[in-house]
Amino acid sequence: MTATTTAPPTKQRASKDKNSRRDPADIAANNFLKQTFKPVKKSIYLAWLCDVVNVLLLMVQAWVIVLIFDGWLLPFIPQFAHHDAMAIAALWLYLAVLFLVFVCRALVGYARDAILTRVGVQVAGDVRARLMAKLGGMGVARRFFGSDGVLASKVVDEPEHLLGFARFEVQKMTAVTTPILLAICISFFSKVSALILLATAPLVPIFMAIIGMATARKSREQMDAMGQLGGRFFDWIRGVNTLARLNAVQIATQDIERSSESYRQKTMDVLKIAFLNSAVLEFLSALSIALVAVYLGFGLMGILPWQTGVMVTSYSAALLILLLVPEFYAPLRRLGAEYHVKGQAQGAAKAMVDFLAFKPAQTGKTPLIITDKTSIRLDKVTVFGDDGRLRLPPTSLDFQAGQITGVQGQSGSGKSTILQVLLGFGQFTGTITFDNGVQMHSLDTLDIVKLREQIGYLAQTPALLPMSIADNLRLAKTDATDDELMAALDAVGLQDVVTALPQGLDTVLAERGGGLSGGQAHRLAIAQLLLQDAAIWLLDEPTEHLDAETAERITALLKRLAVGKTVIWVTHDDETAASFAVCHRLGAPHADMGA
């Protein structure tokens, strides 16, 4: 018989509790925040130094107030007429010094806030740029992170939650240094008061941690609800015309109302924690201040049980201590408020870590110069989707250099999948070879970013942005002159149309090319292809959503402009396919293949 050794239940529970406390998502989020704010660490320390200067000025301020009290008020009280008070003549000097200290504290506080605001804006901008760059490299894989509306919220809104994290980092250091400095100062006048403060101070962060453990989780739920609301609103608004035609606007309204109510509830849950946190911190600090005040009051009256008849400190020292004690707990209370902000930042970081950690298909680093002699070959290429479904069965195709080759097939047969794989979006098995007439290269060895820059792509719906016509065209060639833009527009038959517009090239388009007809939008997208001057064109059913007459004109225009280029033209139209010298026909959709 073999003996089996098991860990004691207590150790197992301890191990389980330890693992649960160290959630990998929390660890990843904390590491992300540390790395993100590392470049601005010097600015964070500078803001903390402002807090240190501020507390030193506070001590000077309290001391001047005590001098004013000691030198002006005490002589007017009969029982203290014998008190060795300062001359009243020095009152104006003290008031001037006090005013100067007030001004200095205000300037130091302004400098601290300005530094932290600049740091937050800088970090949020850097993170947003990283998110945009990652989104641009994802291609079709972005669908795993939600709809377009959710992605817009993730990229635009969530980096804003990082603005306050620098304040938390500064306040975390200030909550340690300020009480220590004040305790040292107070200990010169009353060691017992300093001990009371140091003994009660740990209660604040302990209760803050207990209450704040749910903050990050609730903040994450709130941001998820906000992303869902933004995504739903964006998707419904985008299809508002269709909803109006189908008389289904009420359905969209009800759906947005439900999402809004969910977001409201999540927001209220976060606010409940924030108010509970503030209430507990205020109670603890008020209780601690009361203990010091009671001790000093009894001590001044000489009725302390262990020091009967003894005055433990002077009235001036007691006043100084009571002026400083509230400021002893103020950084800890502010830390409680900033802890809520830290929870929001951590919740946002969890989502952004997953997004930024996304790994696209592995590619090589070999640069390829594409020429008009470049041909492409697919040898037994098979593509599976991320959900495991077959997107393209084993396929072997040749696309000769300098000619238009059609790819025809039913919906779901893998036509668009071929283009996506050639652009580097998606994993595949088999071999894809580019031959530029000098050397043959496998796709998995090429620098995919450099490759994409040399390939022109035209989708079914032109990707036009809500900015001017000139800016849209310069997306293909940033340094293009106005003459080059007009030449490209002339080549696609749009020069007269753009010239007739009141603002010409500076005319701003609406969302998705609004302001142009469907045919004009396609022509503008073709003008982008011309400016890019790529030797390879990938056309994904470019006339799919056009009327017959416009589709015929766009087809003729593309064929005329594509002379000498290597063109892969995806279509399901028999007439268009028959016009190509070479057309590959893919089989029927596989049983496991999505639409």
Coordinates of C-alpha atoms in Angstrom, one line a residue:
M1 CA 0.0 0.0 0.0
T2 CA 1.3 3.4 -0.9
A3 CA 1.0 6.3 1.5
T4 CA -0.1 9.6 0.1
T5 CA 1.1 12.8 1.7
T6 CA -1.3 15.8 1.7
A7 CA -0.8 19.2 3.0
P8 CA -2.6 20.1 6.3
P9 CA -6.0 21.8 5.7
T10 CA -4.9 25.0 7.3
K11 CA -1.9 25.3 5.0
Q12 CA -4.1 24.5 2.0
R13 CA -6.5 27.2 3.0
A14 CA -3.6 29.7 3.6
S15 CA -2.2 28.9 0.2
K16 CA -5.6 29.4 -1.4
D17 CA -6.2 32.6 0.4
K18 CA -2.7 33.9 -0.6
N19 CA -3.4 33.0 -4.3
S20 CA -6.8 34.7 -4.1
R21 CA -5.3 37.8 -2.6
R22 CA -2.7 38.0 -5.4
D23 CA -5.0 37.9 -8.4
P24 CA -2.9 37.8 -11.6
A25 CA -5.2 40.4 -13.1
D26 CA -4.5 42.8 -10.2
I27 CA -0.7 42.1 -10.4
A28 CA -0.7 42.7 -14.2
A29 CA -2.7 46.0 -13.7
N30 CA -0.3 47.2 -10.9
N31 CA 2.7 46.4 -13.1
F32 CA 1.1 48.2 -16.0
L33 CA 0.5 51.3 -13.9
K34 CA 4.1 51.3 -12.5
Q35 CA 5.6 51.0 -16.0
T36 CA 3.3 53.6 -17.4
F37 CA 4.1 56.2 -14.8
K38 CA 7.8 55.3 -14.6
P39 CA 8.8 58.0 -17.2
V40 CA 7.2 60.7 -15.1
K41 CA 8.6 59.5 -11.7
K42 CA 10.7 62.7 -11.3
S43 CA 7.7 64.9 -11.7
I44 CA 5.8 62.8 -9.1
Y45 CA 8.7 63.2 -6.7
L46 CA 8.7 67.0 -7.4
A47 CA 5.0 67.2 -6.6
W48 CA 5.7 65.3 -3.3
L49 CA 8.5 67.7 -2.5
C50 CA 5.9 70.5 -2.8
D51 CA 3.8 68.7 -0.2
V52 CA 6.8 68.6 2.1
V53 CA 7.5 72.3 1.7
N54 CA 3.8 72.9 2.3
V55 CA 3.8 71.1 5.7
L56 CA 6.9 73.0 6.7
L57 CA 5.2 76.3 5.8
L58 CA 2.2 75.0 7.8
M59 CA 4.4 74.7 10.9
V60 CA 5.6 78.3 10.4
Q61 CA 2.0 79.4 9.9
A62 CA 0.9 77.8 13.1
W63 CA 3.8 79.2 15.0
V64 CA 3.1 82.7 13.8
I65 CA -0.6 82.4 14.8
V66 CA 0.5 81.3 18.3
L67 CA 2.9 84.3 18.6
I68 CA 0.0 86.6 17.6
F69 CA -2.2 84.9 20.2
D70 CA 0.5 84.9 22.8
G71 CA 1.5 88.5 22.2
W72 CA -1.9 90.2 21.7
L73 CA -4.7 88.3 23.2
L74 CA -3.3 87.0 26.5
P75 CA -2.6 90.5 28.0
F76 CA -6.3 91.3 27.7
I77 CA -7.2 88.3 29.9
P78 CA -6.9 89.3 33.6
Q79 CA -5.7 86.0 35.0
F80 CA -2.9 86.0 32.4
A81 CA -1.8 89.6 32.9
H82 CA 1.5 88.4 34.4
H83 CA 2.2 86.3 31.2
D84 CA 5.4 87.2 29.5
A85 CA 3.8 88.3 26.3
M86 CA 5.3 89.8 23.1
A87 CA 4.9 93.5 22.5
I88 CA 1.8 94.5 20.6
A89 CA 4.0 96.6 18.3
A90 CA 5.2 93.4 16.6
L91 CA 1.6 92.5 15.6
W92 CA 1.8 94.0 12.1
L93 CA 5.1 92.2 11.5
Y94 CA 3.5 88.9 12.4
L95 CA 0.4 89.6 10.3
A96 CA 2.7 90.4 7.3
V97 CA 4.6 87.1 7.8
L98 CA 1.4 85.2 8.2
F99 CA 0.1 86.7 4.9
L100 CA 3.4 85.8 3.2
V101 CA 3.1 82.2 4.4
F102 CA -0.5 82.0 3.1
V103 CA 0.7 83.2 -0.3
C104 CA 3.6 80.8 -0.4
R105 CA 1.4 77.9 0.5
A106 CA -1.1 78.8 -2.2
L107 CA 1.7 79.0 -4.8
V108 CA 3.2 75.7 -3.7
G109 CA -0.2 74.1 -3.8
Y110 CA -0.8 75.5 -7.3
A111 CA 2.6 74.2 -8.5
R112 CA 1.8 70.7 -7.1
D113 CA -1.6 70.6 -8.9
A114 CA -0.1 71.9 -12.1
I115 CA 2.6 69.3 -12.1
L116 CA 0.2 66.4 -11.4
T117 CA -2.3 67.7 -14.0
R118 CA 0.5 67.8 -16.6
V119 CA 1.6 64.3 -15.7
G120 CA -1.9 62.9 -15.9
V121 CA -2.6 64.4 -19.3
Q122 CA 0.8 63.2 -20.6
V123 CA 0.3 59.7 -19.4
A124 CA -3.3 59.5 -20.6
G125 CA -2.2 60.7 -24.1
D126 CA 0.7 58.2 -24.3
V127 CA -1.6 55.3 -23.3
R128 CA -4.2 56.4 -25.8
A129 CA -1.6 56.5 -28.5
R130 CA -0.5 53.0 -27.6
L131 CA -4.1 51.8 -27.7
M132 CA -4.6 53.4 -31.1
A133 CA -1.4 51.8 -32.4
K134 CA -2.4 48.4 -31.1
L135 CA -5.9 48.8 -32.5
G136 CA -4.4 49.7 -35.9
G137 CA -2.4 46.5 -35.9
M138 CA -5.2 44.2 -34.9
G139 CA -7.2 44.2 -38.1
V140 CA -10.2 41.9 -37.9
A141 CA -9.0 40.5 -34.5
R142 CA -10.4 43.7 -32.8
R143 CA -13.8 41.9 -32.7
F144 CA -12.6 40.0 -29.7
F145 CA -12.6 43.2 -27.6
G146 CA -16.2 44.3 -28.4
S147 CA -18.1 46.3 -30.9
D148 CA -16.8 49.6 -32.5
G149 CA -18.6 51.6 -29.8
V150 CA -17.0 49.6 -27.0
L151 CA -13.6 50.0 -28.6
A152 CA -14.1 53.7 -29.0
S153 CA -15.0 53.9 -25.3
K154 CA -11.9 51.8 -24.4
V155 CA -9.6 54.0 -26.4
V156 CA -11.1 57.4 -25.8
D157 CA -12.6 57.3 -22.3
E158 CA -10.7 54.7 -20.2
P159 CA -7.2 56.4 -20.4
E160 CA -8.9 59.4 -18.6
H161 CA -9.2 57.2 -15.5
L162 CA -5.4 57.3 -15.3
L163 CA -5.3 61.1 -14.7
G164 CA -5.7 60.8 -11.0
F165 CA -3.3 57.9 -10.3
A166 CA -0.3 60.3 -10.1
R167 CA -2.2 62.1 -7.3
F168 CA -2.6 58.8 -5.5
E169 CA 1.1 58.1 -5.8
V170 CA 2.0 61.5 -4.4
Q171 CA -0.6 61.3 -1.6
K172 CA 0.7 57.9 -0.6
M173 CA 4.1 59.3 0.1
T174 CA 2.6 62.5 1.7
A175 CA 0.5 60.4 4.0
V176 CA 3.7 59.0 5.4
T177 CA 6.0 62.0 5.6
T178 CA 3.5 64.6 6.8
P179 CA 2.4 62.8 9.9
I180 CA 6.0 62.0 10.7
L181 CA 7.1 65.6 10.4
L182 CA 4.2 66.9 12.4
A183 CA 4.7 64.2 15.1
I184 CA 8.4 65.3 15.4
C185 CA 7.3 68.9 15.8
I186 CA 4.6 68.1 18.3
S187 CA 6.9 65.9 20.4
F188 CA 9.0 68.9 21.3
F189 CA 6.0 70.3 23.1
S190 CA 4.1 67.2 24.3
K191 CA 5.5 63.7 23.8
V192 CA 2.2 62.1 25.0
S193 CA 0.2 64.0 22.3
A194 CA 2.7 62.8 19.7
L195 CA 2.3 59.2 20.9
I196 CA -1.5 59.4 20.8
L197 CA -1.3 60.6 17.2
L198 CA 1.2 57.9 16.2
A199 CA -0.9 55.2 17.9
T200 CA -4.2 56.2 16.2
A201 CA -2.7 56.9 12.8
P202 CA -2.5 53.3 11.6
L203 CA -6.3 52.9 12.1
V204 CA -7.0 55.1 9.1
P205 CA -5.1 53.1 6.4
I206 CA -6.3 49.8 7.9
F207 CA -10.0 50.7 7.6
M208 CA -9.3 52.4 4.3
A209 CA -7.8 49.2 2.9
I210 CA -10.7 47.1 4.3
I211 CA -13.4 49.4 2.7
G212 CA -11.4 50.0 -0.5
M213 CA -11.0 46.3 -1.5
A214 CA -14.2 46.4 -3.4
T215 CA -13.4 49.8 -5.1
A216 CA -11.5 48.4 -8.1
R217 CA -14.0 45.7 -8.8
K218 CA -17.0 48.1 -8.6
S219 CA -15.1 50.6 -10.8
R220 CA -14.4 47.9 -13.3
E221 CA -18.1 47.0 -13.4
Q222 CA -18.9 50.7 -13.9
M223 CA -16.5 51.1 -16.8
D224 CA -17.8 47.9 -18.4
A225 CA -21.3 49.3 -18.2
M226 CA -20.2 52.6 -19.6
G227 CA -18.5 50.8 -22.5
Q228 CA -21.6 48.7 -23.1
L229 CA -23.8 51.8 -23.1
G230 CA -21.4 53.7 -25.5
G231 CA -21.3 50.6 -27.8
R232 CA -25.0 50.2 -27.9
F233 CA -25.6 53.9 -28.4
F234 CA -23.0 54.0 -31.2
D235 CA -24.4 51.0 -33.0
W236 CA -28.1 52.1 -32.7
I237 CA -27.2 55.6 -34.0
R238 CA -25.3 54.2 -36.9
G239 CA -28.4 52.3 -38.0
V240 CA -30.9 54.9 -37.2
N241 CA -32.1 55.3 -40.8
T242 CA -32.8 51.6 -41.0
L243 CA -34.6 51.7 -37.7
A244 CA -36.8 54.5 -38.9
R245 CA -37.7 52.7 -42.0
L246 CA -38.6 49.6 -40.0
N247 CA -40.5 51.6 -37.4
A248 CA -38.2 50.1 -34.7
V249 CA -36.8 53.3 -33.1
Q250 CA -38.7 52.4 -29.9
I251 CA -36.8 49.1 -29.6
A252 CA -33.5 51.0 -29.7
T253 CA -34.8 53.6 -27.1
Q254 CA -35.8 50.8 -24.7
D255 CA -32.4 49.1 -25.1
I256 CA -30.5 52.3 -24.4
E257 CA -32.7 53.0 -21.4
R258 CA -31.8 49.5 -20.0
S259 CA -28.1 50.1 -20.5
S260 CA -28.4 53.6 -19.0
E261 CA -30.1 52.2 -15.9
S262 CA -27.4 49.5 -15.6
Y263 CA -24.7 52.2 -15.8
R264 CA -26.6 54.4 -13.2
Q265 CA -26.7 51.5 -10.7
K266 CA -23.0 50.7 -11.2
T267 CA -22.2 54.3 -10.6
M268 CA -24.2 54.5 -7.5
D269 CA -22.5 51.4 -6.2
V270 CA -19.1 53.1 -6.6
L271 CA -20.4 56.3 -4.9
K272 CA -21.7 54.2 -2.0
I273 CA -18.2 52.9 -1.4
A274 CA -16.7 56.4 -1.8
F275 CA -19.0 57.9 0.8
L276 CA -18.6 55.1 3.2
N277 CA -14.9 55.4 2.9
S278 CA -15.0 59.1 3.6
A279 CA -17.4 58.8 6.5
V280 CA -15.2 56.2 8.3
L281 CA -12.1 58.2 7.8
E282 CA -13.7 61.4 9.1
F283 CA -15.0 59.5 12.1
L284 CA -11.6 58.0 12.9
S285 CA -9.7 61.3 12.5
A286 CA -12.3 63.2 14.6
L287 CA -12.1 60.6 17.3
S288 CA -8.3 60.9 17.4
I289 CA -8.3 64.7 17.4
A290 CA -10.8 64.5 20.3
L291 CA -8.4 62.3 22.3
V292 CA -5.6 64.8 21.9
A293 CA -7.9 67.7 22.8
V294 CA -9.2 65.9 25.9
Y295 CA -5.7 65.1 27.0
L296 CA -4.5 68.7 26.6
G297 CA -7.6 70.1 28.2
F298 CA -7.3 68.0 31.3
G299 CA -3.6 68.6 31.4
L300 CA -4.0 72.4 31.3
M301 CA -6.5 72.2 34.1
G302 CA -4.2 69.8 36.1
I303 CA -6.7 67.1 36.6
L304 CA -5.0 64.2 34.8
P305 CA -5.3 61.1 37.0
W306 CA -1.5 60.4 36.8
Q307 CA -0.5 64.1 37.0
T308 CA -2.9 65.7 39.4
G309 CA -2.3 69.4 39.9
V310 CA 0.4 69.5 37.3
M311 CA 0.0 71.7 34.1
V312 CA 1.5 69.4 31.4
T313 CA 2.1 72.1 28.8
S314 CA 1.6 75.8 28.2
Y315 CA -1.4 77.4 26.6
S316 CA 0.7 78.5 23.6
A317 CA 2.1 75.0 23.1
A318 CA -1.4 73.5 23.5
L319 CA -2.7 75.9 20.8
L320 CA 0.1 75.0 18.5
I321 CA -0.6 71.3 18.9
L322 CA -4.3 71.8 18.3
L323 CA -3.6 73.8 15.2
L324 CA -1.3 71.0 13.8
V325 CA -3.3 67.9 14.9
P326 CA -6.1 68.3 12.2
E327 CA -3.4 68.5 9.5
F328 CA -1.9 65.3 10.9
Y329 CA -4.9 63.3 9.7
A330 CA -5.7 65.5 6.6
P331 CA -3.2 63.6 4.3
L332 CA -4.7 60.3 5.5
R333 CA -8.2 61.4 4.7
R334 CA -7.2 62.7 1.3
L335 CA -5.4 59.4 0.7
G336 CA -8.8 57.7 1.3
A337 CA -10.4 59.9 -1.4
E338 CA -7.5 59.2 -3.8
Y339 CA -7.7 55.5 -3.0
H340 CA -11.1 55.6 -4.8
V341 CA -9.3 57.2 -7.8
K342 CA -6.6 54.5 -7.7
G343 CA -9.4 51.9 -7.8
Q344 CA -10.7 53.4 -11.0
A345 CA -7.2 53.5 -12.5
Q346 CA -6.6 49.9 -11.6
G347 CA -10.0 48.9 -13.0
A348 CA -9.2 50.7 -16.3
A349 CA -5.7 49.2 -16.3
K350 CA -7.0 45.6 -16.2
A351 CA -8.9 46.1 -19.4
M352 CA -6.1 47.9 -21.1
V353 CA -3.5 45.3 -20.1
D354 CA -5.5 42.6 -22.0
F355 CA -5.9 44.9 -24.9
L356 CA -2.2 45.9 -25.1
A357 CA -1.1 42.3 -24.5
F358 CA -2.8 41.0 -27.6
K359 CA -0.2 39.3 -29.8
P360 CA -0.8 39.4 -33.6
A361 CA 0.3 36.7 -35.9
Q362 CA 4.1 36.2 -35.6
T363 CA 6.0 37.5 -38.6
G364 CA 9.6 37.9 -39.6
K365 CA 11.7 41.0 -40.1
T366 CA 12.8 40.6 -43.7
P367 CA 11.9 43.7 -45.8
L368 CA 10.4 43.1 -49.2
I369 CA 10.5 45.7 -52.0
I370 CA 7.4 45.1 -54.1
T371 CA 7.7 45.9 -57.8
D372 CA 5.4 45.6 -60.8
K373 CA 6.9 42.1 -61.3
T374 CA 5.7 40.7 -58.0
S375 CA 3.6 37.6 -58.1
I376 CA 1.9 35.8 -55.2
R377 CA 1.4 32.0 -54.7
L378 CA -0.7 30.2 -52.1
D379 CA 0.2 26.6 -51.6
K380 CA -2.2 24.4 -49.5
V381 CA -3.1 27.4 -47.4
T382 CA -5.7 26.6 -44.7
V383 CA -7.2 29.2 -42.3
F384 CA -9.1 28.6 -39.1
G385 CA -10.9 31.3 -37.2
D386 CA -10.1 32.1 -33.6
D387 CA -13.3 30.2 -32.7
G388 CA -11.9 27.1 -34.3
R389 CA -14.1 27.1 -37.4
L390 CA -12.7 26.5 -40.8
R391 CA -12.5 29.7 -42.8
L392 CA -10.6 28.5 -45.8
P393 CA -10.1 24.8 -46.7
P394 CA -6.7 23.8 -48.2
T395 CA -6.3 26.1 -51.2
S396 CA -3.5 26.6 -53.8
L397 CA -3.7 29.6 -56.0
D398 CA -1.4 31.6 -58.3
F399 CA -1.6 35.4 -58.9
Q400 CA 0.6 36.4 -61.7
A401 CA 2.5 39.7 -61.7
G402 CA 1.1 42.6 -63.6
Q403 CA -2.4 41.2 -64.3
I404 CA -5.9 41.2 -62.7
T405 CA -6.9 37.9 -61.2
G406 CA -10.4 37.3 -60.0
V407 CA -11.5 35.3 -57.0
Q408 CA -15.1 34.2 -57.1
G409 CA -17.2 32.2 -54.7
Q410 CA -20.3 32.1 -52.6
S411 CA -20.5 34.0 -49.3
G412 CA -18.5 32.0 -46.7
S413 CA -16.2 30.3 -49.2
G414 CA -13.1 32.2 -48.0
K415 CA -12.7 35.0 -50.5
S416 CA -12.2 37.8 -48.1
T417 CA -10.2 35.5 -45.8
I418 CA -7.5 35.3 -48.5
L419 CA -7.1 39.1 -48.5
Q420 CA -7.0 39.3 -44.8
V421 CA -4.2 36.6 -44.6
L422 CA -2.2 38.4 -47.3
L423 CA -2.5 41.6 -45.2
G424 CA -1.1 39.7 -42.2
F425 CA -4.4 39.5 -40.2
G426 CA -5.0 35.9 -39.1
Q427 CA -3.1 32.6 -38.7
F428 CA -2.8 30.1 -41.5
T429 CA -1.1 26.9 -42.3
G430 CA 0.6 26.2 -45.6
T431 CA 2.9 28.5 -47.6
I432 CA 2.3 32.0 -49.1
T433 CA 5.1 33.2 -51.3
F434 CA 5.9 36.6 -52.8
D435 CA 8.2 36.7 -55.8
N436 CA 9.4 40.1 -56.9
G437 CA 11.4 38.8 -59.8
V438 CA 14.7 38.8 -57.8
Q439 CA 14.0 36.5 -54.9
M440 CA 11.1 34.5 -53.4
H441 CA 10.0 35.2 -49.8
S442 CA 7.6 33.4 -47.6
L443 CA 5.0 35.6 -45.9
D444 CA 5.9 34.4 -42.4
T445 CA 9.5 35.7 -42.9
L446 CA 8.5 39.2 -44.0
D447 CA 8.1 42.4 -42.1
I448 CA 4.3 42.6 -42.2
V449 CA 4.1 46.3 -41.4
K450 CA 6.4 47.2 -44.3
L451 CA 4.5 44.8 -46.5
R452 CA 1.2 46.5 -45.8
E453 CA 2.6 49.9 -46.6
Q454 CA 3.2 48.6 -50.2
I455 CA -0.2 47.0 -50.7
G456 CA -3.3 48.9 -51.7
Y457 CA -6.6 47.7 -50.3
L458 CA -10.1 48.7 -51.3
A459 CA -13.0 47.3 -49.2
Q460 CA -16.7 47.1 -50.1
T461 CA -17.4 50.3 -48.1
P462 CA -14.8 53.0 -48.5
A463 CA -13.0 53.9 -45.2
L464 CA -13.5 57.7 -45.3
L465 CA -13.1 59.7 -42.2
P466 CA -15.0 62.8 -41.0
M467 CA -12.4 65.3 -42.1
S468 CA -11.6 67.2 -45.3
I469 CA -11.2 65.6 -48.7
A470 CA -7.6 66.7 -48.8
D471 CA -6.9 65.1 -45.4
N472 CA -8.6 61.9 -46.4
L473 CA -6.4 61.7 -49.6
R474 CA -3.2 62.5 -47.6
L475 CA -3.8 59.4 -45.5
A476 CA -2.4 57.5 -48.5
K477 CA 0.5 60.0 -49.0
T478 CA 1.2 62.5 -46.2
D479 CA 3.4 64.8 -48.3
A480 CA 1.2 65.0 -51.4
T481 CA 0.8 68.5 -52.8
D482 CA -2.6 70.0 -53.8
D483 CA -1.6 69.5 -57.5
E484 CA -1.0 65.8 -56.9
L485 CA -4.4 65.5 -55.1
M486 CA -6.2 67.2 -58.0
A487 CA -4.3 64.9 -60.5
A488 CA -5.5 61.8 -58.6
L489 CA -9.1 63.2 -58.5
D490 CA -8.9 64.0 -62.2
A491 CA -7.9 60.4 -62.9
V492 CA -11.0 59.1 -61.1
G493 CA -13.3 61.7 -62.6
L494 CA -13.8 63.7 -59.4
Q495 CA -11.9 66.9 -60.2
D496 CA -14.9 68.8 -61.5
V497 CA -17.1 67.6 -58.5
V498 CA -14.5 68.8 -55.9
T499 CA -13.8 72.1 -57.7
A500 CA -17.5 72.9 -57.7
L501 CA -17.7 72.5 -53.9
P502 CA -17.6 75.9 -52.0
Q503 CA -14.4 74.9 -50.1
G504 CA -12.9 72.6 -52.7
L505 CA -10.3 70.2 -51.3
D506 CA -11.0 71.6 -47.8
T507 CA -14.6 70.4 -47.8
V508 CA -15.2 68.4 -44.6
L509 CA -17.0 65.1 -45.1
A510 CA -19.4 63.7 -42.6
E511 CA -19.1 60.2 -41.0
R512 CA -18.3 57.5 -43.5
G513 CA -18.0 59.9 -46.4
G514 CA -21.3 61.6 -45.8
G515 CA -21.7 64.4 -48.4
L516 CA -20.7 62.3 -51.3
S517 CA -22.8 59.8 -53.2
G518 CA -21.9 56.1 -53.1
G519 CA -20.1 56.2 -56.4
Q520 CA -18.2 59.4 -55.5
A521 CA -17.1 57.9 -52.2
H522 CA -15.7 54.8 -54.1
R523 CA -14.0 57.1 -56.6
L524 CA -12.4 59.0 -53.7
A525 CA -11.2 55.7 -52.2
I526 CA -9.7 54.8 -55.6
A527 CA -7.9 58.2 -55.7
Q528 CA -6.3 57.1 -52.4
L529 CA -5.1 54.0 -54.1
L530 CA -3.5 56.0 -56.8
L531 CA -1.7 58.3 -54.4
Q532 CA -0.4 55.3 -52.6
D533 CA 1.0 54.0 -55.9
A534 CA 1.1 50.4 -54.7
A535 CA 2.2 47.6 -57.2
I536 CA -0.3 45.2 -55.6
W537 CA -4.0 45.9 -55.2
L538 CA -6.4 43.8 -53.1
L539 CA -10.0 44.6 -54.1
D540 CA -12.7 43.1 -51.8
E541 CA -15.9 43.3 -53.9
P542 CA -15.5 47.1 -54.5
T543 CA -18.8 47.4 -56.3
E544 CA -21.0 45.3 -54.0
H545 CA -23.2 48.0 -52.6
L546 CA -23.6 50.2 -55.7
D547 CA -26.4 50.3 -58.3
A548 CA -25.8 48.6 -61.6
E549 CA -24.9 51.7 -63.6
T550 CA -22.5 53.1 -60.9
A551 CA -20.9 49.6 -60.4
E552 CA -20.3 49.3 -64.2
R553 CA -18.5 52.7 -64.2
I554 CA -16.4 51.9 -61.1
T555 CA -15.4 48.5 -62.6
A556 CA -14.3 50.1 -65.9
L557 CA -12.4 52.8 -64.0
L558 CA -10.6 50.2 -61.8
K559 CA -9.6 48.1 -64.8
R560 CA -8.2 51.1 -66.6
L561 CA -6.2 52.3 -63.6
A562 CA -5.0 48.8 -62.6
V563 CA -3.0 48.2 -65.8
G564 CA 0.4 46.8 -65.0
K565 CA -0.4 46.1 -61.4
T566 CA -0.8 42.8 -59.6
V567 CA -4.5 42.8 -58.7
I568 CA -6.5 40.3 -56.7
W569 CA -10.2 41.1 -57.3
V570 CA -12.7 39.4 -55.1
T571 CA -16.2 39.1 -56.4
H572 CA -19.3 36.9 -56.4
D573 CA -20.7 38.4 -59.6
D574 CA -20.6 36.1 -62.6
E575 CA -20.5 38.9 -65.1
T576 CA -17.6 40.6 -63.4
A577 CA -15.7 37.3 -63.0
A578 CA -16.1 36.4 -66.7
S579 CA -14.4 39.7 -67.7
F580 CA -11.1 38.6 -66.1
A581 CA -8.5 36.7 -68.1
V582 CA -7.9 34.5 -65.0
C583 CA -10.5 33.9 -62.3
H584 CA -10.2 31.3 -59.5
R585 CA -13.4 29.9 -58.3
L586 CA -13.5 28.7 -54.7
G587 CA -15.7 25.8 -53.6
A588 CA -18.9 25.9 -51.7
P589 CA -18.8 27.0 -48.1
H590 CA -17.5 24.3 -45.8
A591 CA -20.0 22.8 -43.4
D592 CA -18.1 24.2 -40.4
M593 CA -17.5 27.6 -42.0
G594 CA -19.2 30.8 -40.9
A595 CA -21.0 33.0 -43.2

